[in-house]
mmCIF file of C-alpha atoms in Angstrom:
data_model
loop_
_atom_site.group_PDB
_atom_site.id
_atom_site.type_symbol
_atom_site.label_atom_id
_atom_site.label_comp_id
_atom_site.label_asym_id
_atom_site.label_seq_id
_atom_site.Cartn_x
_atom_site.Cartn_y
_atom_site.Cartn_z
ATOM 1 C CA UNK A 25 186.184 33.801 110.150
ATOM 2 C CA UNK A 26 188.403 30.721 110.553
ATOM 3 C CA UNK A 27 187.159 30.286 114.108
ATOM 4 C CA UNK A 28 183.519 30.499 112.962
ATOM 5 C CA UNK A 29 184.048 27.905 110.258
ATOM 6 C CA UNK A 30 185.829 25.645 112.708
ATOM 7 C CA UNK A 31 183.007 25.924 115.236
ATOM 8 C CA UNK A 32 180.425 25.140 112.539
ATOM 9 C CA UNK A 33 182.406 22.091 111.429
ATOM 10 C CA UNK A 34 182.641 20.844 115.006
ATOM 11 C CA UNK A 35 178.880 21.297 115.501
ATOM 12 C CA UNK A 36 178.145 19.456 112.256
ATOM 13 C CA UNK A 37 180.463 16.620 113.231
ATOM 14 C CA UNK A 38 178.838 16.415 116.654
ATOM 15 C CA UNK A 39 175.347 16.186 115.141
ATOM 16 C CA UNK A 40 176.463 13.547 112.633
ATOM 17 C CA UNK A 41 177.994 11.466 115.409
ATOM 18 C CA UNK A 42 174.826 11.815 117.517
ATOM 19 C CA UNK A 43 172.660 10.652 114.614
ATOM 20 C CA UNK A 44 175.017 7.729 113.996
ATOM 21 C CA UNK A 45 174.790 6.649 117.627
ATOM 22 C CA UNK A 46 170.986 6.978 117.641
ATOM 23 C CA UNK A 47 170.710 4.915 114.460
ATOM 24 C CA UNK A 48 172.773 2.025 115.867
ATOM 25 C CA UNK A 49 170.802 2.161 119.136
ATOM 26 C CA UNK A 50 167.557 1.953 117.126
ATOM 27 C CA UNK A 51 168.956 -1.026 115.203
ATOM 28 C CA UNK A 52 169.738 -2.700 118.523
ATOM 29 C CA UNK A 53 166.131 -2.072 119.608
ATOM 30 C CA UNK A 54 164.752 -3.804 116.516
ATOM 31 C CA UNK A 55 167.233 -6.668 116.624
ATOM 32 C CA UNK A 56 166.634 -7.275 120.346
ATOM 33 C CA UNK A 57 163.112 -8.411 119.522
ATOM 34 C CA UNK A 58 164.192 -10.802 116.761
ATOM 35 C CA UNK A 59 165.249 -13.618 119.116
ATOM 36 C CA UNK A 60 161.854 -13.939 120.791
ATOM 37 C CA UNK A 61 159.993 -13.530 117.483
ATOM 38 C CA UNK A 62 162.207 -16.075 115.720
ATOM 39 C CA UNK A 63 161.767 -18.538 118.597
ATOM 40 C CA UNK A 64 157.994 -18.243 118.181
ATOM 41 C CA UNK A 65 158.073 -18.637 114.386
ATOM 42 C CA UNK A 66 160.357 -21.697 114.636
ATOM 43 C CA UNK A 67 157.373 -23.661 115.919
ATOM 44 C CA UNK A 68 155.857 -23.472 112.424
ATOM 45 C CA UNK A 69 158.655 -22.625 109.974
ATOM 46 C CA UNK A 70 162.157 -24.079 109.617
ATOM 47 C CA UNK A 71 165.190 -21.878 110.400
ATOM 48 C CA UNK A 72 166.401 -21.747 106.790
ATOM 49 C CA UNK A 73 162.915 -21.029 105.446
ATOM 50 C CA UNK A 74 162.506 -18.181 107.945
ATOM 51 C CA UNK A 75 165.618 -16.545 106.534
ATOM 52 C CA UNK A 76 164.504 -17.107 102.932
ATOM 53 C CA UNK A 77 161.065 -15.544 103.511
ATOM 54 C CA UNK A 78 162.402 -12.728 105.673
ATOM 55 C CA UNK A 79 165.177 -11.560 103.378
ATOM 56 C CA UNK A 80 163.395 -12.162 100.063
ATOM 57 C CA UNK A 81 160.619 -9.882 101.305
ATOM 58 C CA UNK A 82 163.246 -7.399 102.523
ATOM 59 C CA UNK A 83 165.017 -7.494 99.128
ATOM 60 C CA UNK A 84 161.719 -6.664 97.413
ATOM 61 C CA UNK A 85 161.150 -3.670 99.690
ATOM 62 C CA UNK A 86 164.682 -2.387 99.127
ATOM 63 C CA UNK A 87 164.298 -2.766 95.356
ATOM 64 C CA UNK A 88 161.219 -0.534 95.469
ATOM 65 C CA UNK A 89 163.105 1.983 97.637
ATOM 66 C CA UNK A 90 165.988 2.077 95.153
ATOM 67 C CA UNK A 91 163.607 2.645 92.218
ATOM 68 C CA UNK A 92 161.714 5.456 93.965
ATOM 69 C CA UNK A 93 164.771 7.443 95.048
ATOM 70 C CA UNK A 94 164.810 11.007 93.762
ATOM 71 C CA UNK A 95 168.601 11.216 93.812
ATOM 72 C CA UNK A 96 169.966 7.780 92.865
ATOM 73 C CA UNK A 97 173.418 7.030 94.235
ATOM 74 C CA UNK A 98 176.301 6.119 91.969
ATOM 75 C CA UNK A 99 176.345 2.445 91.066
ATOM 76 C CA UNK A 100 179.224 0.704 92.880
ATOM 77 C CA UNK A 101 182.038 -0.546 90.690
ATOM 78 C CA UNK A 102 182.619 -4.249 90.093
ATOM 79 C CA UNK A 103 184.985 -4.666 93.036
ATOM 80 C CA UNK A 104 182.632 -2.875 95.414
ATOM 81 C CA UNK A 105 179.709 -5.030 94.270
ATOM 82 C CA UNK A 106 181.709 -8.201 94.861
ATOM 83 C CA UNK A 107 182.621 -7.069 98.363
ATOM 84 C CA UNK A 108 179.052 -5.975 99.151
ATOM 85 C CA UNK A 109 177.712 -9.314 97.905
ATOM 86 C CA UNK A 110 180.299 -11.097 100.041
ATOM 87 C CA UNK A 111 179.303 -9.058 103.089
ATOM 88 C CA UNK A 112 175.665 -9.971 102.405
ATOM 89 C CA UNK A 113 176.470 -13.664 102.243
ATOM 90 C CA UNK A 114 178.417 -13.365 105.498
ATOM 91 C CA UNK A 115 176.272 -10.940 107.493
ATOM 92 C CA UNK A 116 172.894 -12.191 106.260
ATOM 93 C CA UNK A 117 173.020 -15.769 104.986
ATOM 94 C CA UNK A 118 175.957 -17.011 107.069
ATOM 95 C CA UNK A 119 175.159 -15.171 110.279
ATOM 96 C CA UNK A 120 171.407 -15.761 110.326
ATOM 97 C CA UNK A 121 171.722 -19.433 109.418
ATOM 98 C CA UNK A 122 173.955 -19.835 112.468
ATOM 99 C CA UNK A 123 171.686 -17.636 114.611
ATOM 100 C CA UNK A 124 168.389 -19.276 113.626
ATOM 101 C CA UNK A 125 169.692 -22.822 114.016
ATOM 102 C CA UNK A 126 171.546 -21.853 117.196
ATOM 103 C CA UNK A 127 168.429 -20.321 118.758
ATOM 104 C CA UNK A 128 166.407 -23.393 117.759
ATOM 105 C CA UNK A 129 168.893 -25.735 119.478
ATOM 106 C CA UNK A 130 169.700 -23.475 122.424
ATOM 107 C CA UNK A 131 167.743 -20.698 124.152
ATOM 108 C CA UNK A 132 166.994 -17.057 123.394
ATOM 109 C CA UNK A 133 168.667 -16.036 126.659
ATOM 110 C CA UNK A 134 171.859 -17.879 125.708
ATOM 111 C CA UNK A 135 171.799 -16.061 122.379
ATOM 112 C CA UNK A 136 171.542 -12.710 124.159
ATOM 113 C CA UNK A 137 174.540 -13.575 126.332
ATOM 114 C CA UNK A 138 176.683 -14.714 123.429
ATOM 115 C CA UNK A 139 175.850 -11.563 121.426
ATOM 116 C CA UNK A 140 177.654 -9.625 124.152
ATOM 117 C CA UNK A 141 180.921 -11.343 123.144
ATOM 118 C CA UNK A 142 180.714 -10.052 119.556
ATOM 119 C CA UNK A 143 182.470 -6.722 120.285
ATOM 120 C CA UNK A 144 185.466 -8.636 121.595
ATOM 121 C CA UNK A 145 185.605 -10.698 118.392
ATOM 122 C CA UNK A 146 185.275 -7.581 116.231
ATOM 123 C CA UNK A 147 187.940 -5.798 118.239
ATOM 124 C CA UNK A 148 190.390 -8.672 117.799
ATOM 125 C CA UNK A 149 189.677 -8.897 114.071
ATOM 126 C CA UNK A 150 190.234 -5.146 113.704
ATOM 127 C CA UNK A 151 193.590 -5.525 115.420
ATOM 128 C CA UNK A 152 194.586 -8.190 112.886
ATOM 129 C CA UNK A 153 193.174 -6.580 109.721
ATOM 130 C CA UNK A 154 193.728 -2.870 110.353
ATOM 131 C CA UNK A 155 196.709 -3.255 112.699
ATOM 132 C CA UNK A 156 195.053 -0.583 114.798
ATOM 133 C CA UNK A 157 195.527 0.120 118.468
ATOM 134 C CA UNK A 158 192.453 0.042 120.661
ATOM 135 C CA UNK A 159 192.163 2.830 123.245
ATOM 136 C CA UNK A 160 192.183 1.515 126.784
ATOM 137 C CA UNK A 161 188.852 3.185 127.542
ATOM 138 C CA UNK A 162 187.236 1.372 124.609
ATOM 139 C CA UNK A 163 188.648 -1.982 125.703
ATOM 140 C CA UNK A 164 187.442 -1.330 129.254
ATOM 141 C CA UNK A 165 184.006 -0.346 127.952
ATOM 142 C CA UNK A 166 183.621 -3.517 125.903
ATOM 143 C CA UNK A 167 184.697 -5.712 128.823
ATOM 144 C CA UNK A 168 182.376 -3.856 131.214
ATOM 145 C CA UNK A 169 179.421 -4.160 128.841
ATOM 146 C CA UNK A 170 180.124 -7.871 128.398
ATOM 147 C CA UNK A 171 180.064 -8.338 132.166
ATOM 148 C CA UNK A 172 176.776 -6.464 132.359
ATOM 149 C CA UNK A 173 175.223 -8.604 129.623
ATOM 150 C CA UNK A 174 176.224 -11.710 131.548
ATOM 151 C CA UNK A 175 174.465 -10.401 134.665
ATOM 152 C CA UNK A 176 171.341 -9.547 132.655
ATOM 153 C CA UNK A 177 170.800 -13.034 131.276
ATOM 154 C CA UNK A 178 172.470 -15.262 133.884
ATOM 155 C CA UNK A 179 169.435 -15.644 136.122
ATOM 156 C CA UNK A 180 167.019 -15.973 133.222
ATOM 157 C CA UNK A 181 168.804 -18.689 131.296
ATOM 158 C CA UNK A 182 166.757 -21.834 130.691
ATOM 159 C CA UNK A 183 168.221 -25.253 130.104
ATOM 160 C CA UNK A 184 167.929 -26.092 126.430
ATOM 161 C CA UNK A 185 168.483 -29.841 126.615
ATOM 162 C CA UNK A 186 171.320 -31.948 125.256
ATOM 163 C CA UNK A 187 171.563 -29.876 122.061
ATOM 164 C CA UNK A 188 172.106 -26.601 123.934
ATOM 165 C CA UNK A 189 175.899 -26.818 123.862
ATOM 166 C CA UNK A 190 175.971 -27.283 120.083
ATOM 167 C CA UNK A 191 173.558 -24.374 119.653
ATOM 168 C CA UNK A 192 175.836 -22.162 121.740
ATOM 169 C CA UNK A 193 178.827 -23.136 119.573
ATOM 170 C CA UNK A 194 176.894 -22.138 116.450
ATOM 171 C CA UNK A 195 176.029 -18.787 118.042
ATOM 172 C CA UNK A 196 179.702 -18.206 118.863
ATOM 173 C CA UNK A 197 180.641 -18.978 115.264
ATOM 174 C CA UNK A 198 177.988 -16.461 114.255
ATOM 175 C CA UNK A 199 179.952 -13.860 116.207
ATOM 176 C CA UNK A 200 183.055 -14.516 114.124
ATOM 177 C CA UNK A 201 181.003 -14.207 110.937
ATOM 178 C CA UNK A 202 179.462 -10.947 112.180
ATOM 179 C CA UNK A 203 182.904 -9.557 112.966
ATOM 180 C CA UNK A 204 183.988 -10.351 109.407
ATOM 181 C CA UNK A 205 180.869 -8.626 108.075
ATOM 182 C CA UNK A 206 181.689 -5.425 109.955
ATOM 183 C CA UNK A 207 185.272 -5.326 108.722
ATOM 184 C CA UNK A 208 184.295 -5.970 105.082
ATOM 185 C CA UNK A 209 181.594 -3.262 105.126
ATOM 186 C CA UNK A 210 184.012 -0.804 106.676
ATOM 187 C CA UNK A 211 186.557 -1.438 103.915
ATOM 188 C CA UNK A 212 184.264 -1.773 100.896
ATOM 189 C CA UNK A 213 181.237 0.527 101.342
ATOM 190 C CA UNK A 214 183.181 3.581 100.160
ATOM 191 C CA UNK A 215 180.845 6.389 99.075
ATOM 192 C CA UNK A 216 177.762 4.154 98.998
ATOM 193 C CA UNK A 217 174.971 5.273 101.313
ATOM 194 C CA UNK A 218 173.096 3.006 103.738
ATOM 195 C CA UNK A 219 170.234 2.225 101.320
ATOM 196 C CA UNK A 220 172.540 1.193 98.484
ATOM 197 C CA UNK A 221 174.804 -0.837 100.768
ATOM 198 C CA UNK A 222 171.876 -2.655 102.372
ATOM 199 C CA UNK A 223 170.258 -3.287 98.968
ATOM 200 C CA UNK A 224 173.233 -5.127 97.474
ATOM 201 C CA UNK A 225 173.863 -7.035 100.696
ATOM 202 C CA UNK A 226 170.249 -8.156 100.964
ATOM 203 C CA UNK A 227 170.137 -9.331 97.346
ATOM 204 C CA UNK A 228 173.068 -11.660 97.981
ATOM 205 C CA UNK A 229 171.809 -12.727 101.406
ATOM 206 C CA UNK A 230 168.326 -13.548 100.101
ATOM 207 C CA UNK A 231 169.762 -15.549 97.199
ATOM 208 C CA UNK A 232 171.915 -17.554 99.601
ATOM 209 C CA UNK A 233 168.943 -18.248 101.864
ATOM 210 C CA UNK A 234 166.713 -19.304 98.964
ATOM 211 C CA UNK A 235 169.255 -21.954 97.996
ATOM 212 C CA UNK A 236 169.714 -23.096 101.599
ATOM 213 C CA UNK A 237 165.960 -23.302 102.218
ATOM 214 C CA UNK A 238 165.640 -26.016 99.572
ATOM 215 C CA UNK A 239 166.959 -28.375 102.251
ATOM 216 C CA UNK A 240 163.656 -27.852 104.095
ATOM 217 C CA UNK A 241 161.400 -28.118 101.025
ATOM 218 C CA UNK A 242 159.778 -31.291 102.355
ATOM 219 C CA UNK A 243 158.512 -29.434 105.441
ATOM 220 C CA UNK A 244 157.095 -26.364 103.692
ATOM 221 C CA UNK A 245 153.507 -25.359 104.487
ATOM 222 C CA UNK A 246 151.506 -22.139 104.337
ATOM 223 C CA UNK A 247 151.915 -20.232 107.654
ATOM 224 C CA UNK A 248 148.845 -18.917 109.453
ATOM 225 C CA UNK A 249 148.022 -15.219 109.850
ATOM 226 C CA UNK A 250 149.917 -14.811 113.136
ATOM 227 C CA UNK A 251 153.118 -16.405 111.849
ATOM 228 C CA UNK A 252 152.835 -14.430 108.594
ATOM 229 C CA UNK A 253 152.605 -11.151 110.528
ATOM 230 C CA UNK A 254 155.651 -12.100 112.615
ATOM 231 C CA UNK A 255 157.603 -12.924 109.446
ATOM 232 C CA UNK A 256 156.596 -9.535 108.007
ATOM 233 C CA UNK A 257 157.866 -7.862 111.185
ATOM 234 C CA UNK A 258 161.201 -9.661 110.888
ATOM 235 C CA UNK A 259 161.498 -8.531 107.263
ATOM 236 C CA UNK A 260 160.428 -4.898 107.614
ATOM 237 C CA UNK A 261 161.660 -3.907 111.087
ATOM 238 C CA UNK A 262 164.550 -6.260 111.790
ATOM 239 C CA UNK A 263 165.923 -6.698 108.260
ATOM 240 C CA UNK A 264 165.247 -3.510 106.285
ATOM 241 C CA UNK A 265 164.977 -1.108 109.221
ATOM 242 C CA UNK A 266 167.692 -2.670 111.349
ATOM 243 C CA UNK A 267 170.292 -2.992 108.589
ATOM 244 C CA UNK A 268 169.602 0.477 107.167
ATOM 245 C CA UNK A 269 170.048 2.043 110.579
ATOM 246 C CA UNK A 270 173.113 -0.030 111.426
ATOM 247 C CA UNK A 271 174.861 0.574 108.094
ATOM 248 C CA UNK A 272 174.187 4.318 108.411
ATOM 249 C CA UNK A 273 175.833 4.392 111.827
ATOM 250 C CA UNK A 274 178.652 2.010 110.879
ATOM 251 C CA UNK A 275 179.888 4.363 108.132
ATOM 252 C CA UNK A 276 180.345 7.112 110.730
ATOM 253 C CA UNK A 277 182.114 5.248 113.536
ATOM 254 C CA UNK A 278 184.604 2.429 114.021
ATOM 255 C CA UNK A 279 183.111 -1.060 113.814
ATOM 256 C CA UNK A 280 184.129 -1.960 117.380
ATOM 257 C CA UNK A 281 182.197 1.056 118.717
ATOM 258 C CA UNK A 282 179.135 0.158 116.635
ATOM 259 C CA UNK A 283 179.187 -3.468 117.767
ATOM 260 C CA UNK A 284 179.738 -2.367 121.365
ATOM 261 C CA UNK A 285 176.444 -0.454 121.202
ATOM 262 C CA UNK A 286 174.768 -3.750 120.314
ATOM 263 C CA UNK A 287 175.380 -4.793 123.930
ATOM 264 C CA UNK A 288 172.145 -2.887 124.518
ATOM 265 C CA UNK A 289 170.312 -5.795 122.857
ATOM 266 C CA UNK A 290 170.011 -7.825 126.107
ATOM 267 C CA UNK A 291 168.759 -4.728 127.941
ATOM 268 C CA UNK A 292 166.067 -4.060 125.348
ATOM 269 C CA UNK A 293 165.217 -7.760 125.351
ATOM 270 C CA UNK A 294 164.555 -7.709 129.097
ATOM 271 C CA UNK A 295 162.487 -4.517 128.820
ATOM 272 C CA UNK A 296 160.407 -6.110 126.072
ATOM 273 C CA UNK A 297 159.823 -9.193 128.182
ATOM 274 C CA UNK A 298 158.577 -7.002 131.046
ATOM 275 C CA UNK A 299 156.388 -4.674 128.970
ATOM 276 C CA UNK A 300 155.003 -7.199 126.488
ATOM 277 C CA UNK A 301 155.025 -10.536 128.296
ATOM 278 C CA UNK A 302 154.703 -9.288 131.874
ATOM 279 C CA UNK A 303 157.824 -11.146 133.026
ATOM 280 C CA UNK A 304 159.529 -10.204 136.293
ATOM 281 C CA UNK A 305 163.116 -8.930 136.425
ATOM 282 C CA UNK A 306 165.536 -9.629 139.240
ATOM 283 C CA UNK A 307 167.750 -7.029 140.881
ATOM 284 C CA UNK A 308 170.881 -8.638 139.390
ATOM 285 C CA UNK A 309 169.470 -8.186 135.888
ATOM 286 C CA UNK A 310 168.658 -4.524 136.532
ATOM 287 C CA UNK A 311 172.203 -4.019 137.819
ATOM 288 C CA UNK A 312 173.548 -5.743 134.714
ATOM 289 C CA UNK A 313 171.508 -3.426 132.497
ATOM 290 C CA UNK A 314 173.024 -0.406 134.237
ATOM 291 C CA UNK A 315 176.522 -1.844 133.785
ATOM 292 C CA UNK A 316 175.875 -2.435 130.072
ATOM 293 C CA UNK A 317 174.788 1.169 129.557
ATOM 294 C CA UNK A 318 177.889 2.353 131.428
ATOM 295 C CA UNK A 319 180.128 0.083 129.354
ATOM 296 C CA UNK A 320 178.603 1.242 126.065
ATOM 297 C CA UNK A 321 179.019 4.891 127.080
ATOM 298 C CA UNK A 322 182.625 4.278 128.147
ATOM 299 C CA UNK A 323 183.392 2.485 124.892
ATOM 300 C CA UNK A 324 182.259 5.521 122.882
ATOM 301 C CA UNK A 325 184.498 7.999 124.699
ATOM 302 C CA UNK A 326 187.040 9.556 122.346
ATOM 303 C CA UNK A 327 190.049 11.164 124.005
ATOM 304 C CA UNK A 328 190.992 14.361 122.203
ATOM 305 C CA UNK A 329 194.759 14.900 121.968
ATOM 306 C CA UNK A 330 196.214 18.120 123.264
ATOM 307 C CA UNK A 331 196.480 20.824 120.610
ATOM 308 C CA UNK A 332 199.277 23.380 120.389
ATOM 309 C CA UNK A 333 197.646 26.823 119.872
ATOM 310 C CA UNK A 334 200.667 28.030 117.867
ATOM 311 C CA UNK A 335 200.247 25.124 115.447
ATOM 312 C CA UNK A 336 196.546 25.908 115.084
ATOM 313 C CA UNK A 337 197.292 29.516 114.182
ATOM 314 C CA UNK A 338 199.922 28.450 111.661
ATOM 315 C CA UNK A 339 197.513 26.027 109.968
ATOM 316 C CA UNK A 340 194.776 28.661 109.913
ATOM 317 C CA UNK A 341 197.120 31.153 108.299
ATOM 318 C CA UNK A 342 198.288 28.657 105.692
ATOM 319 C CA UNK A 343 194.722 27.733 104.771
ATOM 320 C CA UNK A 344 193.465 31.306 104.529
ATOM 321 C CA UNK A 345 196.111 33.788 103.271
ATOM 322 C CA UNK A 346 193.763 36.731 103.761
#
């Protein structure tokens, strides 16, 4: 009986972990398209206004989702709300201000390369905050995936002009902000599910963007149908969908593992360029994509410690006197 329950628990845990991995991979798929879409929209809308429109629309959708839920989740306490609002200001307003302005000044390919350094930043921040030890396999996986991301984008990088360096610095700062977002969510989400967590974060992030967008009020104009559809895609797929999927996965794995999976973003970006835009891919980029996948897989390996069968029997007996 104990063995059957143990096997069922292991199967359940395995399925939950598989769903968590799939959700973060799906988030990476959505987010990989945001650089190219944002670069296109920047021709007509300012970087701060893009964020304001995108996340205000997303906040509206999440509000409807919260109202229509059949089983409402428990309202977070005051401390949790403060931390969730803070994570929203960091991971939405702070990060996407840096990303949008950075992409505008630099290039989308540079952004893809710099995203690959985010797991390293998250890993270092985890070491400081949680005082945790990183398994060697996970460190090796992150470094390998970073190398692969460099190979993917190296040959496709375009010169962004004299402002490119400053744009790259902003993107690097965005990585530090994103690392802080992951750590805060990991510590503050508690028993809140992905919908509730994303809802409170998006409310704060949208409010921050609305205030920031006032700096571009003089340049506001009504976007055409194409730009409006791209903004809707950023809101629905990349904001609501991406954050819901990522927060679901993040609650079920360490933040460094979740961010390491985001190294798939450059791979998906290259695939999208080939399938949608008909761009050609060099052999070095294909090799880099394979290295990224290998690095992500290596970074998710969990080494199971050896178990003493006598100890297992003792614990089973203590838990079930019959």
